[in-house]
Amino acid sequence: MENLFHSQTVWGILIRFAMNLISLLILIRILYFRYSKKEKFMFTFFLIGIIVFFICALLKDIGMGLGLGFGLFAIFSILRFRTRNFCVKDMAYIFTTIGISVINSMSMQEVPIFGYLIINLIIIVSVYILEEHLMKNNFSKYSVSYDNLDLLKPGSNSKLIKDLSSRTGHTILRVRIRNLDLKKNVAQLDVYFKD
C-alpha cells in the first residue's frame, strides 16, 4: 500500500487525490462554510484545490511539480482575483487550499501516508483553532442614532444595553457614545454585539 501511495501510477495519484479531496471537504465545506456562510466561494475553492492537485501531480515527472506549486502561489498573490475583491480571510483560505493540494500532490518516498495525514490534520486543526479564537473575539459594530438621552446618564448602562438590544434584535455587549447633539436630542452610538 505504501509503495502504491508513493508511486506515480494512476492508482497512486488517485489515492493521494482521495486524501486531498477529504481534506478539502473538511477545510472548505465544514470549516470555511461554518464560519463564513459564503456558499458562493465554495465552488471556486474546491475547483482550485482539484486543479492544483492534478497539475502538480501530473507534472512531477517533468520535474516541475514543486516549482509549479510555488509559481501558482505567486500568480494568485499578483492577480488577487482582480474580477472580485476577496477579503483577507478568503485569500487565506485560497492559499491554504492551494497549499494542501500541492503538499498532497507530491510523491515522496521518505514520507509515508501517515505523514501526509498528520500534515493535513495539523493544517485543518490550526484553521479550526484560529476560527474558534477569532469567533470569541469577533464583534460586529453598528452606528445608530439614539433618541432616549436619559439612558445615557452614568449608572444607566444596563438599561441602555437592554433598550438597544430590544430595538436592534441583537444582544448588545458594549456601547460607545460617538456624538451627542443636545439641540436635536439625538446621540450617535456605536453598539457592539456578537454575530
Coordinates of C-alpha atoms in Angstrom, one line a residue:
M1 CA 0.0 0.0 0.0
E2 CA 2.8 2.4 0.9
N3 CA 4.5 1.8 -2.5
L4 CA 1.2 2.3 -4.2
F5 CA 0.7 5.6 -2.4
H6 CA 4.2 6.9 -3.4
S7 CA 4.1 5.7 -7.0
Q8 CA 3.3 8.0 -9.9
T9 CA 0.9 5.4 -11.2
V10 CA -2.7 6.2 -11.8
W11 CA -3.7 4.4 -8.5
G12 CA -1.0 6.3 -6.5
I13 CA -2.3 9.6 -7.8
L14 CA -5.9 8.6 -7.2
I15 CA -5.2 7.6 -3.6
R16 CA -3.5 10.9 -2.9
F17 CA -6.4 12.7 -4.7
A18 CA -8.9 11.0 -2.4
M19 CA -7.0 12.1 0.6
N20 CA -6.8 15.6 -0.8
L21 CA -10.5 15.7 -1.5
I22 CA -11.3 14.6 2.0
S23 CA -9.0 17.3 3.4
L24 CA -10.6 20.0 1.1
L25 CA -14.0 18.8 2.2
I26 CA -13.2 19.3 5.8
L27 CA -11.4 22.6 5.2
I28 CA -13.9 24.2 2.8
R29 CA -17.3 22.6 3.5
I30 CA -17.1 22.1 7.2
L31 CA -14.7 24.9 8.5
Y32 CA -15.0 27.7 5.9
F33 CA -18.7 27.4 5.3
R34 CA -19.4 27.1 9.1
Y35 CA -17.6 30.3 10.0
S36 CA -18.2 32.5 6.9
K37 CA -21.6 31.2 5.5
K38 CA -20.3 32.2 2.0
E39 CA -21.6 29.4 -0.2
K40 CA -20.7 31.2 -3.4
F41 CA -16.9 30.8 -3.0
M42 CA -17.0 27.0 -2.1
F43 CA -17.2 26.1 -5.8
T44 CA -14.1 28.2 -6.5
F45 CA -12.1 26.8 -3.6
F46 CA -12.9 23.2 -4.5
L47 CA -12.1 23.7 -8.1
I48 CA -8.8 25.4 -7.3
G49 CA -7.8 22.6 -5.0
I50 CA -8.6 19.9 -7.5
I51 CA -6.9 21.6 -10.5
V52 CA -3.8 22.5 -8.5
F53 CA -3.5 18.9 -7.2
F54 CA -3.7 17.3 -10.7
I55 CA -1.4 19.9 -12.3
C56 CA 1.3 19.4 -9.7
A57 CA 0.9 15.6 -9.5
L58 CA 1.0 15.1 -13.3
L59 CA 3.9 17.5 -13.9
K60 CA 6.0 15.8 -11.2
D61 CA 7.5 13.6 -13.9
I62 CA 8.9 16.6 -15.7
G63 CA 10.5 17.9 -12.6
M64 CA 8.1 20.9 -12.4
G65 CA 5.8 19.9 -9.6
L66 CA 7.2 21.9 -6.6
G67 CA 8.3 24.9 -8.8
L68 CA 4.8 25.0 -10.4
G69 CA 3.2 24.9 -6.9
F70 CA 5.2 28.0 -5.8
G71 CA 4.5 29.6 -9.2
L72 CA 0.8 29.2 -8.6
F73 CA 1.2 30.9 -5.2
A74 CA 2.9 33.8 -6.9
I75 CA 0.3 34.1 -9.7
F76 CA -2.6 34.2 -7.2
S77 CA -0.8 36.7 -5.0
I78 CA -0.2 39.0 -8.0
L79 CA -3.7 38.6 -9.5
R80 CA -5.7 38.5 -6.3
F81 CA -8.7 37.7 -8.4
R82 CA -9.0 41.2 -10.0
T83 CA -12.5 40.4 -11.1
R84 CA -13.7 40.3 -7.5
N85 CA -12.3 41.7 -4.3
F86 CA -11.8 38.9 -1.8
C87 CA -11.4 39.7 1.9
V88 CA -8.1 38.7 3.6
K89 CA -9.7 35.7 5.2
D90 CA -11.0 34.4 1.9
M91 CA -7.5 34.8 0.4
A92 CA -6.1 32.9 3.4
Y93 CA -8.5 30.0 2.6
I94 CA -7.4 30.1 -1.1
F95 CA -3.8 30.0 0.0
T96 CA -4.5 27.1 2.3
T97 CA -6.4 25.2 -0.4
I98 CA -3.5 25.6 -2.8
G99 CA -1.0 24.6 -0.1
I100 CA -2.9 21.4 0.9
S101 CA -3.3 20.4 -2.7
V102 CA 0.4 21.0 -3.5
I103 CA 1.5 19.0 -0.4
N104 CA -0.8 16.1 -1.2
S105 CA 0.2 16.0 -4.9
M106 CA 3.9 15.4 -4.0
S107 CA 5.0 11.7 -4.2
M108 CA 7.9 11.5 -1.7
Q109 CA 9.5 8.1 -0.8
E110 CA 10.6 9.5 2.6
V111 CA 7.1 10.5 3.8
P112 CA 4.7 7.6 4.5
I113 CA 0.9 8.0 4.1
F114 CA 0.6 8.8 7.8
G115 CA 3.0 11.7 7.3
Y116 CA 0.6 13.3 4.8
L117 CA -2.3 12.6 7.1
I118 CA -0.6 14.3 10.0
I119 CA 0.4 17.3 7.9
N120 CA -3.2 17.7 6.7
L121 CA -4.5 17.2 10.2
I122 CA -2.2 19.9 11.6
I123 CA -3.3 22.4 8.9
I124 CA -7.0 21.6 9.5
V125 CA -6.8 21.7 13.3
S126 CA -4.8 25.0 13.1
V127 CA -7.6 26.6 10.9
Y128 CA -10.2 25.3 13.4
I129 CA -8.3 26.8 16.4
L130 CA -7.8 30.1 14.7
E131 CA -11.5 30.3 13.7
E132 CA -12.7 29.5 17.2
H133 CA -10.3 32.0 18.7
L134 CA -11.4 34.7 16.2
M135 CA -15.1 33.9 16.9
K136 CA -14.6 34.5 20.6
N137 CA -13.0 37.9 19.9
N138 CA -15.0 38.9 16.9
F139 CA -17.6 41.7 17.5
S140 CA -19.8 43.4 14.9
K141 CA -20.4 47.1 15.2
Y142 CA -23.3 49.3 14.2
S143 CA -23.6 53.0 14.3
V144 CA -27.1 54.0 15.5
S145 CA -29.0 57.2 16.1
Y146 CA -30.5 57.1 19.6
D147 CA -33.2 59.3 21.0
N148 CA -33.5 58.3 24.7
L149 CA -30.8 60.5 26.2
D150 CA -31.9 59.8 29.7
L151 CA -30.4 56.3 29.4
L152 CA -27.0 57.8 28.5
K153 CA -26.6 59.1 32.1
P154 CA -24.0 57.3 34.3
G155 CA -25.5 54.3 36.1
S156 CA -28.0 53.6 33.4
N157 CA -25.7 51.4 31.3
S158 CA -27.6 48.1 31.9
K159 CA -30.9 49.8 31.0
L160 CA -29.3 51.3 27.9
I161 CA -28.0 47.9 26.7
K162 CA -31.4 46.3 27.4
D163 CA -33.2 49.0 25.4
L164 CA -30.8 48.8 22.5
S165 CA -31.0 45.0 22.5
S166 CA -34.7 45.1 22.2
R167 CA -34.7 47.7 19.5
T168 CA -32.0 46.1 17.3
G169 CA -32.8 42.5 17.9
H170 CA -29.1 41.7 18.8
T171 CA -27.6 41.0 22.2
I172 CA -25.6 44.2 22.7
L173 CA -22.4 43.8 24.7
R174 CA -21.0 47.2 24.7
V175 CA -22.0 50.8 23.8
R176 CA -19.8 53.8 23.0
I177 CA -21.1 57.3 22.6
R178 CA -19.7 58.8 19.4
N179 CA -21.5 62.1 19.2
L180 CA -24.2 63.9 21.3
D181 CA -26.5 66.6 19.8
L182 CA -28.5 68.2 22.6
K183 CA -30.3 70.5 20.3
K184 CA -31.8 67.7 18.2
N185 CA -32.0 65.4 21.3
V186 CA -30.1 62.6 19.4
A187 CA -26.9 60.7 20.1
Q188 CA -24.8 58.8 17.7
L189 CA -23.8 55.5 19.3
D190 CA -21.5 52.6 18.3
V191 CA -23.1 49.4 19.5
Y192 CA -21.0 46.2 19.7
F193 CA -22.5 42.7 19.5
K194 CA -21.5 39.1 18.6
D195 CA -22.7 37.7 15.4

